[in-house]
Amino acid sequence: MSNDNNMNTKDFLIGALVGGLVGAASALLLAPKTGKELREELNNQALTAKEKTSGLTQTALEKGSQYASLAKEKSSTIAKTVSEQSSHLVGRVKELTESVRKDVEELSQSADDLTADFEEAGIEIANTVKKEVAELHEAVLEEQASDEETASSKA
């Protein structure tokens, strides 16, 4: 939008300058003056036109320089912001990676602890079962011996 506005202003200024020159030339050529007066008037108008174009050129150069420095400043600010944001993001990713690594280590340790606990519980259960089987075996042997005694005393 601003670019269209600048173009319209530029076109208007060029049109006004050309129109002014054509009007001045027409007025000079159609005015009842001597050749010497007409040449002097044309020279004066040419100098005036030259000064105006020089002024417009200088203004255009100043505006261009201002816009260039503004663009450079804005791009520098944007680059700095992007750099800061990316550094912040990299730091955050590193923090999250470290946190996940610690969590994985803790879970791995917990799994190792549970495995050790299950192994201990399995050994205890196996020992208990062996003990009960041995006691049951002894009870069966005692009962057999008792049955044999009872059977021999009856016989």
PDB file of C-alpha atoms in Angstrom:
ATOM      1  CA  MET A   1       0.000   0.000   0.000  1.00  0.00           C
ATOM      2  CA  SER A   2       2.802   2.399   0.953  1.00  0.00           C
ATOM      3  CA  ASN A   3       4.698   1.465  -2.206  1.00  0.00           C
ATOM      4  CA  ASP A   4       1.632   2.305  -4.374  1.00  0.00           C
ATOM      5  CA  ASN A   5       1.291   5.638  -2.545  1.00  0.00           C
ATOM      6  CA  ASN A   6       4.979   6.453  -3.201  1.00  0.00           C
ATOM      7  CA  MET A   7       4.545   5.548  -6.876  1.00  0.00           C
ATOM      8  CA  ASN A   8       1.463   7.787  -7.170  1.00  0.00           C
ATOM      9  CA  THR A   9       3.347  10.680  -5.540  1.00  0.00           C
ATOM     10  CA  LYS A  10       6.338  10.119  -7.809  1.00  0.00           C
ATOM     11  CA  ASP A  11       4.135   9.983 -10.929  1.00  0.00           C
ATOM     12  CA  PHE A  12       2.352  13.145  -9.830  1.00  0.00           C
ATOM     13  CA  LEU A  13       5.628  15.019  -9.271  1.00  0.00           C
ATOM     14  CA  ILE A  14       6.998  13.936 -12.648  1.00  0.00           C
ATOM     15  CA  GLY A  15       3.743  14.938 -14.352  1.00  0.00           C
ATOM     16  CA  ALA A  16       3.679  18.298 -12.573  1.00  0.00           C
ATOM     17  CA  LEU A  17       7.318  18.968 -13.538  1.00  0.00           C
ATOM     18  CA  VAL A  18       6.795  18.037 -17.198  1.00  0.00           C
ATOM     19  CA  GLY A  19       3.530  19.987 -17.312  1.00  0.00           C
ATOM     20  CA  GLY A  20       5.219  23.011 -15.771  1.00  0.00           C
ATOM     21  CA  LEU A  21       8.051  22.859 -18.288  1.00  0.00           C
ATOM     22  CA  VAL A  22       5.675  22.502 -21.230  1.00  0.00           C
ATOM     23  CA  GLY A  23       3.507  25.355 -19.922  1.00  0.00           C
ATOM     24  CA  ALA A  24       6.527  27.593 -19.353  1.00  0.00           C
ATOM     25  CA  ALA A  25       7.895  26.846 -22.794  1.00  0.00           C
ATOM     26  CA  SER A  26       4.513  27.518 -24.390  1.00  0.00           C
ATOM     27  CA  ALA A  27       4.137  30.786 -22.506  1.00  0.00           C
ATOM     28  CA  LEU A  28       7.607  31.908 -23.524  1.00  0.00           C
ATOM     29  CA  LEU A  29       7.171  30.991 -27.135  1.00  0.00           C
ATOM     30  CA  LEU A  30       3.775  32.589 -27.421  1.00  0.00           C
ATOM     31  CA  ALA A  31       4.592  35.759 -25.493  1.00  0.00           C
ATOM     32  CA  PRO A  32       5.529  38.827 -27.525  1.00  0.00           C
ATOM     33  CA  LYS A  33       9.211  39.125 -26.598  1.00  0.00           C
ATOM     34  CA  THR A  34      12.378  39.759 -28.494  1.00  0.00           C
ATOM     35  CA  GLY A  35      14.750  36.860 -29.279  1.00  0.00           C
ATOM     36  CA  LYS A  36      17.256  37.974 -26.672  1.00  0.00           C
ATOM     37  CA  GLU A  37      14.614  38.238 -23.953  1.00  0.00           C
ATOM     38  CA  LEU A  38      13.187  34.847 -24.997  1.00  0.00           C
ATOM     39  CA  ARG A  39      16.633  33.167 -24.812  1.00  0.00           C
ATOM     40  CA  GLU A  40      17.289  34.680 -21.393  1.00  0.00           C
ATOM     41  CA  GLU A  41      13.894  33.541 -20.166  1.00  0.00           C
ATOM     42  CA  LEU A  42      14.500  30.020 -21.543  1.00  0.00           C
ATOM     43  CA  ASN A  43      17.904  29.896 -19.837  1.00  0.00           C
ATOM     44  CA  ASN A  44      16.371  31.037 -16.543  1.00  0.00           C
ATOM     45  CA  GLN A  45      13.621  28.412 -16.814  1.00  0.00           C
ATOM     46  CA  ALA A  46      16.174  25.723 -17.694  1.00  0.00           C
ATOM     47  CA  LEU A  47      18.256  26.657 -14.621  1.00  0.00           C
ATOM     48  CA  THR A  48      15.134  26.601 -12.450  1.00  0.00           C
ATOM     49  CA  ALA A  49      14.181  23.169 -13.843  1.00  0.00           C
ATOM     50  CA  LYS A  50      17.748  21.928 -13.265  1.00  0.00           C
ATOM     51  CA  GLU A  51      17.673  23.146  -9.639  1.00  0.00           C
ATOM     52  CA  LYS A  52      14.301  21.497  -9.041  1.00  0.00           C
ATOM     53  CA  THR A  53      15.423  18.158 -10.497  1.00  0.00           C
ATOM     54  CA  SER A  54      18.632  18.372  -8.468  1.00  0.00           C
ATOM     55  CA  GLY A  55      16.559  18.963  -5.331  1.00  0.00           C
ATOM     56  CA  LEU A  56      14.248  16.063  -6.185  1.00  0.00           C
ATOM     57  CA  THR A  57      17.257  13.822  -6.843  1.00  0.00           C
ATOM     58  CA  GLN A  58      18.772  14.785  -3.496  1.00  0.00           C
ATOM     59  CA  THR A  59      15.458  14.129  -1.724  1.00  0.00           C
ATOM     60  CA  ALA A  60      15.139  10.758  -3.448  1.00  0.00           C
ATOM     61  CA  LEU A  61      18.693   9.811  -2.416  1.00  0.00           C
ATOM     62  CA  GLU A  62      18.031  10.841   1.194  1.00  0.00           C
ATOM     63  CA  LYS A  63      14.771   8.874   1.313  1.00  0.00           C
ATOM     64  CA  GLY A  64      16.478   5.836  -0.249  1.00  0.00           C
ATOM     65  CA  SER A  65      19.259   6.041   2.302  1.00  0.00           C
ATOM     66  CA  GLN A  66      16.739   6.334   5.148  1.00  0.00           C
ATOM     67  CA  TYR A  67      14.785   3.324   3.876  1.00  0.00           C
ATOM     68  CA  ALA A  68      17.980   1.299   3.437  1.00  0.00           C
ATOM     69  CA  SER A  69      19.152   2.032   6.987  1.00  0.00           C
ATOM     70  CA  LEU A  70      15.670   1.282   8.349  1.00  0.00           C
ATOM     71  CA  ALA A  71      15.591  -2.030   6.489  1.00  0.00           C
ATOM     72  CA  LYS A  72      19.090  -2.873   7.746  1.00  0.00           C
ATOM     73  CA  GLU A  73      18.084  -2.032  11.327  1.00  0.00           C
ATOM     74  CA  LYS A  74      14.881  -4.078  11.136  1.00  0.00           C
ATOM     75  CA  SER A  75      16.617  -7.083   9.569  1.00  0.00           C
ATOM     76  CA  SER A  76      19.329  -6.898  12.236  1.00  0.00           C
ATOM     77  CA  THR A  77      16.693  -6.828  14.969  1.00  0.00           C
ATOM     78  CA  ILE A  78      14.841  -9.749  13.413  1.00  0.00           C
ATOM     79  CA  ALA A  79      18.069 -11.740  13.021  1.00  0.00           C
ATOM     80  CA  LYS A  80      18.958 -11.082  16.657  1.00  0.00           C
ATOM     81  CA  THR A  81      15.484 -12.150  17.827  1.00  0.00           C
ATOM     82  CA  VAL A  82      15.608 -15.319  15.729  1.00  0.00           C
ATOM     83  CA  SER A  83      19.075 -16.112  17.080  1.00  0.00           C
ATOM     84  CA  GLU A  84      17.952 -15.606  20.684  1.00  0.00           C
ATOM     85  CA  GLN A  85      14.827 -17.704  20.166  1.00  0.00           C
ATOM     86  CA  SER A  86      16.783 -20.529  18.532  1.00  0.00           C
ATOM     87  CA  SER A  87      19.354 -20.472  21.357  1.00  0.00           C
ATOM     88  CA  HIS A  88      16.529 -20.599  23.897  1.00  0.00           C
ATOM     89  CA  LEU A  89      14.928 -23.483  22.003  1.00  0.00           C
ATOM     90  CA  VAL A  90      18.214 -25.422  21.839  1.00  0.00           C
ATOM     91  CA  GLY A  91      18.679 -24.936  25.578  1.00  0.00           C
ATOM     92  CA  ARG A  92      15.161 -26.108  26.287  1.00  0.00           C
ATOM     93  CA  VAL A  93      15.613 -29.183  24.086  1.00  0.00           C
ATOM     94  CA  LYS A  94      18.847 -30.006  25.927  1.00  0.00           C
ATOM     95  CA  GLU A  95      17.058 -29.669  29.277  1.00  0.00           C
ATOM     96  CA  LEU A  96      14.226 -31.937  28.136  1.00  0.00           C
ATOM     97  CA  THR A  97      16.682 -34.471  26.730  1.00  0.00           C
ATOM     98  CA  GLU A  98      18.565 -34.556  30.023  1.00  0.00           C
ATOM     99  CA  SER A  99      15.303 -34.910  31.945  1.00  0.00           C
ATOM    100  CA  VAL A 100      14.165 -37.792  29.729  1.00  0.00           C
ATOM    101  CA  ARG A 101      17.583 -39.460  30.067  1.00  0.00           C
ATOM    102  CA  LYS A 102      17.367 -39.225  33.873  1.00  0.00           C
ATOM    103  CA  ASP A 103      13.817 -40.615  33.830  1.00  0.00           C
ATOM    104  CA  VAL A 104      14.939 -43.540  31.653  1.00  0.00           C
ATOM    105  CA  GLU A 105      17.850 -44.232  34.001  1.00  0.00           C
ATOM    106  CA  GLU A 106      15.508 -44.157  37.013  1.00  0.00           C
ATOM    107  CA  LEU A 107      13.044 -46.501  35.284  1.00  0.00           C
ATOM    108  CA  SER A 108      15.867 -48.833  34.326  1.00  0.00           C
ATOM    109  CA  GLN A 109      17.109 -48.872  37.925  1.00  0.00           C
ATOM    110  CA  SER A 110      13.568 -49.505  39.171  1.00  0.00           C
ATOM    111  CA  ALA A 111      13.208 -52.388  36.728  1.00  0.00           C
ATOM    112  CA  ASP A 112      16.541 -53.833  37.895  1.00  0.00           C
ATOM    113  CA  ASP A 113      15.423 -53.494  41.534  1.00  0.00           C
ATOM    114  CA  LEU A 114      12.100 -55.203  40.771  1.00  0.00           C
ATOM    115  CA  THR A 115      13.889 -57.999  38.950  1.00  0.00           C
ATOM    116  CA  ALA A 116      16.178 -58.522  41.944  1.00  0.00           C
ATOM    117  CA  ASP A 117      13.174 -58.458  44.288  1.00  0.00           C
ATOM    118  CA  PHE A 118      11.356 -61.047  42.139  1.00  0.00           C
ATOM    119  CA  GLU A 119      14.451 -63.257  42.073  1.00  0.00           C
ATOM    120  CA  GLU A 120      14.717 -63.073  45.874  1.00  0.00           C
ATOM    121  CA  ALA A 121      11.011 -63.785  46.227  1.00  0.00           C
ATOM    122  CA  GLY A 122      11.346 -66.720  43.807  1.00  0.00           C
ATOM    123  CA  ILE A 123      14.239 -68.144  45.833  1.00  0.00           C
ATOM    124  CA  GLU A 124      12.264 -67.739  49.063  1.00  0.00           C
ATOM    125  CA  ILE A 125       9.227 -69.424  47.518  1.00  0.00           C
ATOM    126  CA  ALA A 126      11.386 -72.257  46.178  1.00  0.00           C
ATOM    127  CA  ASN A 127      12.982 -72.757  49.620  1.00  0.00           C
ATOM    128  CA  THR A 128       9.580 -72.688  51.305  1.00  0.00           C
ATOM    129  CA  VAL A 129       8.200 -75.210  48.812  1.00  0.00           C
ATOM    130  CA  LYS A 130      11.251 -77.479  49.331  1.00  0.00           C
ATOM    131  CA  LYS A 131      10.862 -77.228  53.101  1.00  0.00           C
ATOM    132  CA  GLU A 132       7.134 -78.031  52.935  1.00  0.00           C
ATOM    133  CA  VAL A 133       7.763 -80.935  50.538  1.00  0.00           C
ATOM    134  CA  ALA A 134      10.427 -82.263  52.895  1.00  0.00           C
ATOM    135  CA  GLU A 135       8.070 -81.892  55.871  1.00  0.00           C
ATOM    136  CA  LEU A 136       5.252 -83.516  53.895  1.00  0.00           C
ATOM    137  CA  HIS A 137       7.610 -86.327  52.865  1.00  0.00           C
ATOM    138  CA  GLU A 138       8.601 -86.853  56.497  1.00  0.00           C
ATOM    139  CA  ALA A 139       4.953 -86.841  57.546  1.00  0.00           C
ATOM    140  CA  VAL A 140       4.136 -89.426  54.884  1.00  0.00           C
ATOM    141  CA  LEU A 141       7.073 -91.594  55.971  1.00  0.00           C
ATOM    142  CA  GLU A 142       6.012 -91.302  59.602  1.00  0.00           C
ATOM    143  CA  GLU A 143       2.465 -92.228  58.720  1.00  0.00           C
ATOM    144  CA  GLN A 144       3.657 -95.211  56.716  1.00  0.00           C
ATOM    145  CA  ALA A 145       5.818 -96.297  59.609  1.00  0.00           C
ATOM    146  CA  SER A 146       2.899 -95.824  61.946  1.00  0.00           C
ATOM    147  CA  ASP A 147       0.624 -97.798  59.604  1.00  0.00           C
ATOM    148  CA  GLU A 148       3.193-100.584  59.387  1.00  0.00           C
ATOM    149  CA  GLU A 149       3.467-100.727  63.190  1.00  0.00           C
ATOM    150  CA  THR A 150      -0.266-100.797  63.495  1.00  0.00           C
ATOM    151  CA  ALA A 151      -0.461-103.519  60.864  1.00  0.00           C
ATOM    152  CA  SER A 152       2.293-105.592  62.512  1.00  0.00           C
ATOM    153  CA  SER A 153       0.737-105.221  65.944  1.00  0.00           C
ATOM    154  CA  LYS A 154      -2.589-106.475  64.549  1.00  0.00           C
ATOM    155  CA  ALA A 155      -0.978-109.332  62.840  1.00  0.00           C
TER     156      ALA A 155
END
